[in-house]
Tab-separated table of C-alpha atoms in Angstrom:
chain	number	residue	atom	x	y	z
A	1462	MET	CA	9.887	9.287	20.189
A	1463	ALA	CA	7.008	7.654	18.358
A	1464	PHE	CA	3.517	7.502	19.701
A	1465	GLY	CA	0.249	5.747	19.141
A	1466	SER	CA	-3.121	4.844	20.502
A	1467	ILE	CA	-5.736	2.140	20.275
A	1468	VAL	CA	-9.138	1.435	21.695
A	1469	MET	CA	-10.264	-2.131	21.179
A	1470	GLU	CA	-13.947	-2.569	20.498
A	1471	GLU	CA	-15.714	-5.875	19.791
A	1472	ARG	CA	-18.352	-5.344	17.151
A	1473	ALA	CA	-20.768	-7.618	15.363
A	1474	PRO	CA	-19.804	-8.296	11.749
A	1475	ARG	CA	-21.055	-5.655	9.364
A	1476	PRO	CA	-24.005	-6.884	7.277
A	1477	VAL	CA	-23.248	-7.336	3.612
A	1478	LYS	CA	-24.423	-4.307	1.673
A	1479	ALA	CA	-24.613	-3.533	-1.986
A	1480	LYS	CA	-21.612	-1.583	-3.200
A	1481	PRO	CA	-22.274	2.033	-4.169
A	1482	VAL	CA	-22.627	2.807	-7.833
A	1483	SER	CA	-19.358	4.182	-9.124
A	1484	THR	CA	-19.058	7.007	-11.581
A	1485	PRO	CA	-17.869	6.052	-15.099
A	1486	VAL	CA	-14.425	4.517	-15.183
A	1487	ARG	CA	-11.700	7.101	-15.575
A	1488	GLU	CA	-8.655	6.479	-17.668
A	1489	VAL	CA	-5.566	5.686	-15.635
A	1490	GLN	CA	-2.406	5.502	-17.681
A	1491	THR	CA	0.290	3.177	-16.468
A	1492	VAL	CA	3.082	1.674	-18.474
A	1493	THR	CA	5.393	-1.264	-18.121
A	1494	LYS	CA	8.857	0.069	-18.828
A	1495	GLU	CA	11.683	-1.754	-20.513
A	1496	PRO	CA	13.486	-4.183	-18.204
A	1497	ALA	CA	16.406	-2.739	-16.307
A	1498	ALA	CA	19.769	-4.305	-17.027
A	1499	PRO	CA	20.862	-6.887	-14.447
A	1500	SER	CA	24.033	-4.914	-13.767
A	1501	ALA	CA	23.931	-2.804	-10.586
A	1502	GLY	CA	26.078	0.012	-11.941
A	1503	GLY	CA	24.866	3.617	-11.787
A	1504	ARG	CA	21.380	4.730	-10.790
A	1505	LYS	CA	18.044	3.138	-11.582
A	1506	ARG	CA	14.654	4.788	-11.211
A	1507	LEU	CA	11.160	3.581	-10.346
A	1508	GLU	CA	8.120	5.851	-10.335
A	1509	ILE	CA	5.288	5.228	-7.881
A	1510	LEU	CA	1.896	6.940	-7.925
A	1511	LEU	CA	0.576	7.365	-4.363
A	1512	VAL	CA	-3.113	8.305	-4.181
A	1513	GLY	CA	-4.483	9.728	-0.933
A	1514	ARG	CA	-7.417	11.738	0.374
A	1515	ASN	CA	-5.184	14.717	1.131
A	1516	LEU	CA	-1.492	15.556	1.108
A	1517	ALA	CA	-1.169	15.524	4.911
A	1518	LEU	CA	-2.350	11.911	5.112
A	1519	MET	CA	0.174	10.880	2.475
A	1520	GLN	CA	2.962	12.748	4.295
A	1521	GLU	CA	2.137	10.844	7.494
A	1522	PHE	CA	2.493	7.583	5.615
A	1523	LEU	CA	5.784	8.610	3.963
A	1524	CYS	CA	7.146	9.760	7.332
A	1525	SER	CA	6.382	6.287	8.675
A	1526	MET	CA	7.687	4.525	5.559
A	1527	ASN	CA	10.970	6.404	5.883
A	1528	GLN	CA	11.458	5.114	9.429
A	1529	ASN	CA	10.374	1.524	8.736
A	1530	MET	CA	12.377	1.211	5.498
A	1531	GLY	CA	15.541	2.440	7.178
A	1532	GLU	CA	15.147	-0.124	9.936
A	1533	ALA	CA	14.247	-2.978	7.568
A	1534	LEU	CA	17.100	-2.476	5.098
A	1535	SER	CA	19.858	-1.680	7.580
A	1536	GLY	CA	19.857	-5.326	8.642
A	1537	GLN	CA	20.244	-6.406	5.014
A	1538	GLY	CA	23.360	-4.393	4.127
A	1539	LEU	CA	21.341	-1.674	2.403
A	1540	ALA	CA	20.688	1.993	3.146
A	1541	PHE	CA	17.463	3.980	2.690
A	1542	TYR	CA	17.695	7.766	2.500
A	1543	THR	CA	16.690	10.943	0.696
A	1544	GLN	CA	18.964	13.673	-0.611
A	1545	GLU	CA	16.148	16.106	-1.364
A	1546	LEU	CA	15.959	19.019	1.075
A	1547	ALA	CA	12.208	19.393	0.528
A	1548	SER	CA	11.586	15.713	1.290
A	1549	ILE	CA	13.722	15.868	4.437
A	1550	SER	CA	12.020	19.071	5.612
A	1551	ASP	CA	8.492	17.721	5.082
A	1552	ILE	CA	9.266	14.486	6.938
A	1553	ILE	CA	10.875	16.272	9.887
A	1554	GLU	CA	8.072	18.826	10.106
A	1555	LYS	CA	5.348	16.167	10.004
A	1556	LYS	CA	7.065	14.050	12.657
A	1557	LYS	CA	7.604	17.079	14.905
A	1558	ARG	CA	3.957	18.182	14.692
A	1559	LEU	CA	2.717	14.704	15.558
A	1560	GLU	CA	5.084	14.452	18.510
A	1561	GLN	CA	4.059	17.856	19.847
A	1562	TYR	CA	0.394	16.939	19.621
A	1563	CYS	CA	0.804	13.586	21.374
A	1564	TRP	CA	3.076	14.958	24.113
A	1565	SER	CA	0.511	17.668	24.855
A	1566	PHE	CA	-2.003	14.952	25.884
A	1567	SER	CA	-4.540	17.123	24.091
A	1568	ASP	CA	-8.261	16.477	24.338
A	1569	ALA	CA	-8.731	18.303	21.050
A	1570	ASP	CA	-9.219	16.290	17.878
A	1571	TRP	CA	-6.459	16.054	15.296
A	1572	ARG	CA	-7.897	17.764	12.227
A	1573	TYR	CA	-6.522	17.959	8.716
A	1574	PRO	CA	-6.173	21.498	7.357
A	1575	GLU	CA	-7.766	22.818	4.202
A	1576	SER	CA	-5.342	22.395	1.323
A	1577	GLY	CA	-5.693	23.137	-2.359
A	1578	GLU	CA	-2.471	21.311	-3.236
A	1579	GLU	CA	-3.179	18.198	-5.276
A	1580	SER	CA	0.282	16.896	-6.089
A	1581	ARG	CA	3.779	16.768	-4.639
A	1582	THR	CA	6.720	14.512	-5.477
A	1583	TYR	CA	9.235	12.938	-3.095
A	1584	THR	CA	12.362	10.984	-3.995
A	1585	PHE	CA	13.918	8.327	-1.778
A	1586	SER	CA	16.928	6.170	-2.588
A	1587	ILE	CA	18.221	2.694	-1.780
A	1588	SER	CA	21.934	1.890	-2.025
A	1589	PRO	CA	24.328	-0.771	-0.824
A	1590	ALA	CA	25.516	0.421	2.589
A	1591	GLY	CA	28.409	2.856	2.200
A	1592	SER	CA	28.142	3.085	-1.579
A	1593	GLN	CA	25.768	5.746	-2.891
A	1594	GLY	CA	27.347	5.535	-6.338
A	1595	GLN	CA	24.883	2.729	-7.036
A	1596	ALA	CA	21.278	3.553	-6.202
A	1597	LEU	CA	17.668	2.731	-6.873
A	1598	ASP	CA	15.692	5.989	-6.780
A	1599	LEU	CA	12.020	5.732	-5.810
A	1600	VAL	CA	10.170	8.747	-7.178
A	1601	ILE	CA	6.853	8.897	-5.319
A	1602	ARG	CA	4.276	11.239	-6.791
A	1603	CYS	CA	1.512	12.057	-4.298
A	1604	VAL	CA	-1.831	12.901	-5.900
A	1605	THR	CA	-5.391	13.483	-4.670
A	1606	PRO	CA	-8.686	13.177	-6.539
A	1607	ARG	CA	-9.508	16.490	-8.182
A	1608	GLY	CA	-12.582	18.551	-7.436
A	1609	ASP	CA	-14.443	16.963	-10.344
A	1610	GLY	CA	-13.697	13.471	-9.014
A	1611	THR	CA	-11.058	12.538	-11.573
A	1612	ILE	CA	-7.682	11.172	-10.568
A	1613	PRO	CA	-4.509	12.302	-12.325
A	1614	GLY	CA	-2.916	9.524	-14.355
A	1615	GLY	CA	0.501	9.372	-15.924
A	1616	GLN	CA	3.384	6.981	-16.289
A	1617	ALA	CA	4.041	4.833	-13.237
A	1618	ASP	CA	5.842	1.584	-12.476
A	1619	GLY	CA	3.551	0.886	-9.539
A	1620	MET	CA	0.548	2.323	-7.741
A	1621	TRP	CA	-0.290	2.738	-4.045
A	1622	LEU	CA	-3.862	3.534	-3.025
A	1623	LEU	CA	-4.007	4.869	0.532
A	1624	SER	CA	-7.240	3.982	2.296
A	1625	ASP	CA	-8.017	5.597	5.670
A	1626	GLY	CA	-10.452	5.591	8.585
A	1627	ALA	CA	-13.486	6.180	6.350
A	1628	LEU	CA	-13.347	2.454	5.577
A	1629	LEU	CA	-14.723	1.866	9.092
A	1630	TYR	CA	-17.473	4.474	8.871
A	1631	ASP	CA	-18.822	5.418	5.453
A	1632	GLU	CA	-19.161	2.994	2.545
A	1633	ARG	CA	-20.382	5.778	0.231
A	1634	ASP	CA	-17.529	8.145	0.993
A	1635	ASP	CA	-16.580	10.027	-2.193
A	1636	TYR	CA	-12.889	9.268	-1.790
A	1637	LEU	CA	-13.470	5.534	-1.396
A	1638	VAL	CA	-15.670	5.639	-4.513
A	1639	ALA	CA	-12.769	7.337	-6.325
A	1640	LEU	CA	-10.465	4.490	-5.279
A	1641	GLN	CA	-12.907	1.968	-6.709
A	1642	ASP	CA	-13.052	3.967	-9.949
A	1643	MET	CA	-9.283	3.765	-10.172
A	1644	LEU	CA	-9.340	-0.001	-9.582
A	1645	ASP	CA	-11.939	-0.318	-12.337
A	1646	GLY	CA	-9.689	1.660	-14.691
A	1647	LEU	CA	-6.671	-0.462	-13.875
A	1648	SER	CA	-8.559	-3.733	-14.293
A	1649	GLY	CA	-8.748	-3.230	-18.036
A	1650	LYS	CA	-4.974	-3.002	-18.318
A	1651	GLY	CA	-4.167	-6.445	-16.963
A	1652	GLU	CA	-0.457	-7.090	-16.423
A	1653	ASN	CA	0.423	-3.662	-17.836
A	1654	ALA	CA	-1.001	-2.050	-14.687
A	1655	GLY	CA	2.120	-3.000	-12.717
A	1656	PRO	CA	2.000	-3.875	-8.996
A	1657	VAL	CA	-0.887	-2.262	-7.091
A	1658	CYS	CA	-1.082	-1.927	-3.300
A	1659	LEU	CA	-4.166	-0.978	-1.291
A	1660	ILE	CA	-2.595	0.465	1.869
A	1661	LEU	CA	-4.907	0.331	4.882
A	1662	SER	CA	-4.133	2.986	7.490
A	1663	GLN	CA	-6.002	4.325	10.551
A	1664	ILE	CA	-7.226	0.867	11.574
A	1665	GLU	CA	-6.438	1.357	15.281
A	1666	ARG	CA	-10.103	1.186	16.246
A	1667	LEU	CA	-10.012	-2.500	15.325
A	1668	GLY	CA	-6.559	-3.338	16.665
A	1669	HIS	CA	-2.839	-2.771	16.319
A	1670	PHE	CA	0.355	-4.616	15.504
A	1671	ASP	CA	1.684	-6.470	18.512
A	1672	GLY	CA	4.811	-8.427	19.333
A	1673	PRO	CA	8.520	-7.936	19.998
A	1674	GLY	CA	9.940	-5.065	17.967
A	1675	ALA	CA	10.501	-5.830	14.305
A	1676	LEU	CA	8.659	-9.171	14.710
A	1677	SER	CA	5.336	-7.490	15.483
A	1678	LEU	CA	2.306	-8.739	13.575
A	1679	LEU	CA	-1.331	-7.781	13.258
A	1680	PRO	CA	-3.415	-10.260	15.306
A	1681	PRO	CA	-5.212	-12.773	13.048
A	1682	LYS	CA	-8.708	-11.641	14.081
A	1683	VAL	CA	-7.886	-8.001	13.317
A	1684	SER	CA	-6.240	-8.910	10.022
A	1685	ALA	CA	-9.258	-10.987	8.991
A	1686	ARG	CA	-11.642	-8.165	9.888
A	1687	VAL	CA	-9.689	-5.579	7.887
A	1688	THR	CA	-9.457	-7.928	4.909
A	1689	ALA	CA	-13.212	-8.606	5.044
A	1690	LEU	CA	-13.991	-4.874	5.104
A	1691	CYS	CA	-11.808	-4.303	2.042
A	1692	ARG	CA	-13.352	-7.147	0.082
A	1693	GLU	CA	-16.804	-5.875	1.008
A	1694	ARG	CA	-15.947	-2.381	-0.179
A	1695	PHE	CA	-13.585	-2.896	-3.151
A	1696	SER	CA	-13.190	-5.198	-6.129
A	1697	ALA	CA	-10.687	-5.443	-8.970
A	1698	GLY	CA	-9.906	-7.556	-11.994
A	1699	ILE	CA	-6.155	-7.455	-11.345
A	1700	PRO	CA	-4.005	-8.579	-8.391
A	1701	VAL	CA	-4.153	-5.970	-5.608
A	1702	ALA	CA	-2.067	-6.447	-2.451
A	1703	LEU	CA	-3.811	-5.605	0.849
A	1704	ILE	CA	-1.261	-4.087	3.225
A	1705	PRO	CA	-2.405	-2.827	6.650
A	1706	VAL	CA	-0.070	-0.290	8.264
A	1707	GLN	CA	0.330	1.778	11.414
A	1708	VAL	CA	1.443	5.297	10.622
A	1709	TYR	CA	3.406	7.629	12.845
A	1710	GLY	CA	1.318	9.014	15.704
A	1711	GLY	CA	-1.056	6.089	15.969
A	1712	MET	CA	-4.172	8.089	16.815
A	1713	GLU	CA	-7.571	6.454	16.658
A	1714	CYS	CA	-10.002	7.487	13.942
A	1715	ALA	CA	-13.190	8.631	15.650
A	1716	GLY	CA	-15.191	9.452	12.529
A	1717	LEU	CA	-15.217	12.012	9.721
A	1718	ASP	CA	-15.362	15.800	10.039
A	1719	GLU	CA	-17.479	18.292	8.097
A	1720	LYS	CA	-14.953	18.183	5.214
A	1721	HIS	CA	-15.203	14.386	5.243
A	1722	ASP	CA	-11.596	14.111	6.409
A	1723	PRO	CA	-10.778	11.560	9.127
A	1724	LEU	CA	-11.137	12.920	12.661
A	1725	LEU	CA	-8.386	11.532	14.932
A	1726	ARG	CA	-7.835	11.637	18.675
A	1727	ILE	CA	-5.491	10.262	21.311
A	1728	GLY	CA	-6.821	7.023	22.774
A	1729	GLN	CA	-7.731	6.574	26.416
A	1730	ASN	CA	-5.152	3.865	27.145
A	1731	SER	CA	-1.380	4.128	27.328
A	1732	PHE	CA	-0.564	2.291	24.094
A	1733	TYR	CA	0.453	5.513	22.328
A	1734	GLN	CA	3.332	6.016	24.773
A	1735	SER	CA	5.236	3.097	23.213
A	1736	TYR	CA	3.770	3.383	19.732
A	1737	VAL	CA	5.972	2.971	16.661
A	1738	PRO	CA	5.089	2.952	12.957
A	1739	ASP	CA	4.738	-0.572	11.636
A	1740	ASN	CA	4.558	-2.404	8.304
A	1741	CYS	CA	4.945	0.805	6.258
A	1742	GLN	CA	7.995	-0.704	4.538
A	1743	ILE	CA	5.965	-3.515	2.974
A	1744	PRO	CA	4.330	-1.593	0.073
A	1745	CYS	CA	7.795	-0.502	-1.028
A	1746	LEU	CA	9.416	-3.926	-0.715
A	1747	TYR	CA	6.493	-5.740	-2.339
A	1748	THR	CA	6.458	-3.290	-5.262
A	1749	ILE	CA	10.198	-3.650	-5.928
A	1750	GLN	CA	9.964	-7.431	-5.628
A	1751	ALA	CA	7.024	-7.610	-8.064
A	1752	ILE	CA	8.782	-5.372	-10.600
A	1753	CYS	CA	12.000	-7.398	-10.413
A	1754	ALA	CA	10.053	-10.637	-10.910
A	1755	ALA	CA	8.079	-9.237	-13.874
A	1756	ARG	CA	11.210	-7.879	-15.564
A	1757	ASN	CA	13.440	-10.827	-14.696
A	1758	THR	CA	16.053	-8.567	-13.147
A	1759	ASP	CA	17.502	-7.503	-9.812
A	1760	TYR	CA	19.126	-4.393	-8.411
A	1761	PHE	CA	22.673	-4.481	-6.942
A	1762	ALA	CA	23.024	-8.079	-8.143
A	1763	ASP	CA	26.800	-7.736	-8.642
A	1764	THR	CA	27.520	-6.246	-5.216
A	1765	ALA	CA	28.676	-7.966	-2.045
A	1766	GLU	CA	25.078	-7.746	-0.749
A	1767	SER	CA	23.958	-9.892	-3.722
A	1768	GLY	CA	20.964	-7.805	-4.703
A	1769	MET	CA	17.682	-6.300	-3.588
A	1770	MET	CA	15.771	-9.553	-3.943
A	1771	ARG	CA	18.043	-11.252	-1.430
A	1772	GLY	CA	17.568	-8.326	0.953
A	1773	ILE	CA	13.775	-8.402	0.597
A	1774	ARG	CA	13.600	-12.143	1.190
A	1775	GLY	CA	15.942	-11.746	4.141
A	1776	HIS	CA	13.638	-9.165	5.707
A	1777	TYR	CA	10.556	-11.304	5.102
A	1778	GLY	CA	12.313	-14.212	6.774
A	1779	SER	CA	13.197	-12.092	9.815
A	1780	LYS	CA	9.798	-10.430	10.217
A	1781	PHE	CA	7.333	-13.069	9.036
A	1782	GLY	CA	9.373	-16.235	9.511
A	1783	ASN	CA	9.106	-17.037	5.801
A	1784	PRO	CA	11.397	-15.667	3.042
A	1785	GLN	CA	8.624	-16.462	0.534
A	1786	TRP	CA	5.981	-14.475	2.421
A	1787	ALA	CA	3.354	-12.747	0.268
A	1788	PRO	CA	0.613	-10.281	1.245
A	1789	GLU	CA	-3.096	-11.049	1.356
A	1790	MET	CA	-4.752	-10.110	-1.934
A	1791	LEU	CA	-7.999	-8.242	-2.538
A	1792	GLN	CA	-9.264	-11.149	-4.632
A	1793	GLU	CA	-10.143	-14.213	-2.621
A	1794	LYS	CA	-8.185	-17.311	-3.599
A	1795	GLU	CA	-11.011	-18.882	-5.559
A	1796	GLU	CA	-11.241	-15.678	-7.638
A	1797	GLN	CA	-7.533	-15.553	-8.541
């Protein structure tokens, strides 16, 4: 059972403020790999760098991505799964802890534990339904900014930057500054940076996805407000996709704790009782689509399902009503 919460609050637009001064740009190494062969035979591999404030936050997102990806691809003749025991165990444990907390109707705040772990890798796979002999493996390396403020680089086909509730509270938050530093580092690489997603979680204070099941959308006013906050806070010289998500649990961010981690709590309405993760499949689908377009290739193109690109467009058509749907970008249209 999934849960969630939301408290709607009408606020005056935030006044435009000068962006905080970032520390010197840190080197972020990404590479564009050789194009994959159009044939769908065997296994292919994509590496994604997921940057988050702490490992627990990233696990909550991956738990939600696992659920949303499975639902999205099952209707397209594709399967999403993991064969790694550690990945399965972490997802189950995270989901169980969130369920126990929400079912307890606790008045206590949800706090993130101290953790010295800076990196962990998870592998998920996509295959034509019933045929795991052909697979696209997504190797997702979770990293956090180090104590000295640097962010581990390395080879990656794509990059996901996980924003959180601090976006609503603290423009000078050290983690948000680190994200801007990474965007500055990527901007100098141009097309070689690969697809970049700025994933916006813990936005429930502003609003939540609404609508019938898989057709749920973020209300236009909420979407516009989130986009405006991101453009006020971040900038980049490369295309960056803005993707708001609802992660498993759906608790409202009530501020930041003494460690500067988001402080979450169950909302005062009943929304959490029917809460489900939403839109967490989009960073994955957008990244695969962008890589296929850049490399002029497709995965599973010679199968009965006719390829990943067909499946992605099919899902966009079902969810957004437009097979050619594309996310909002960090750069405003006149800047692109």
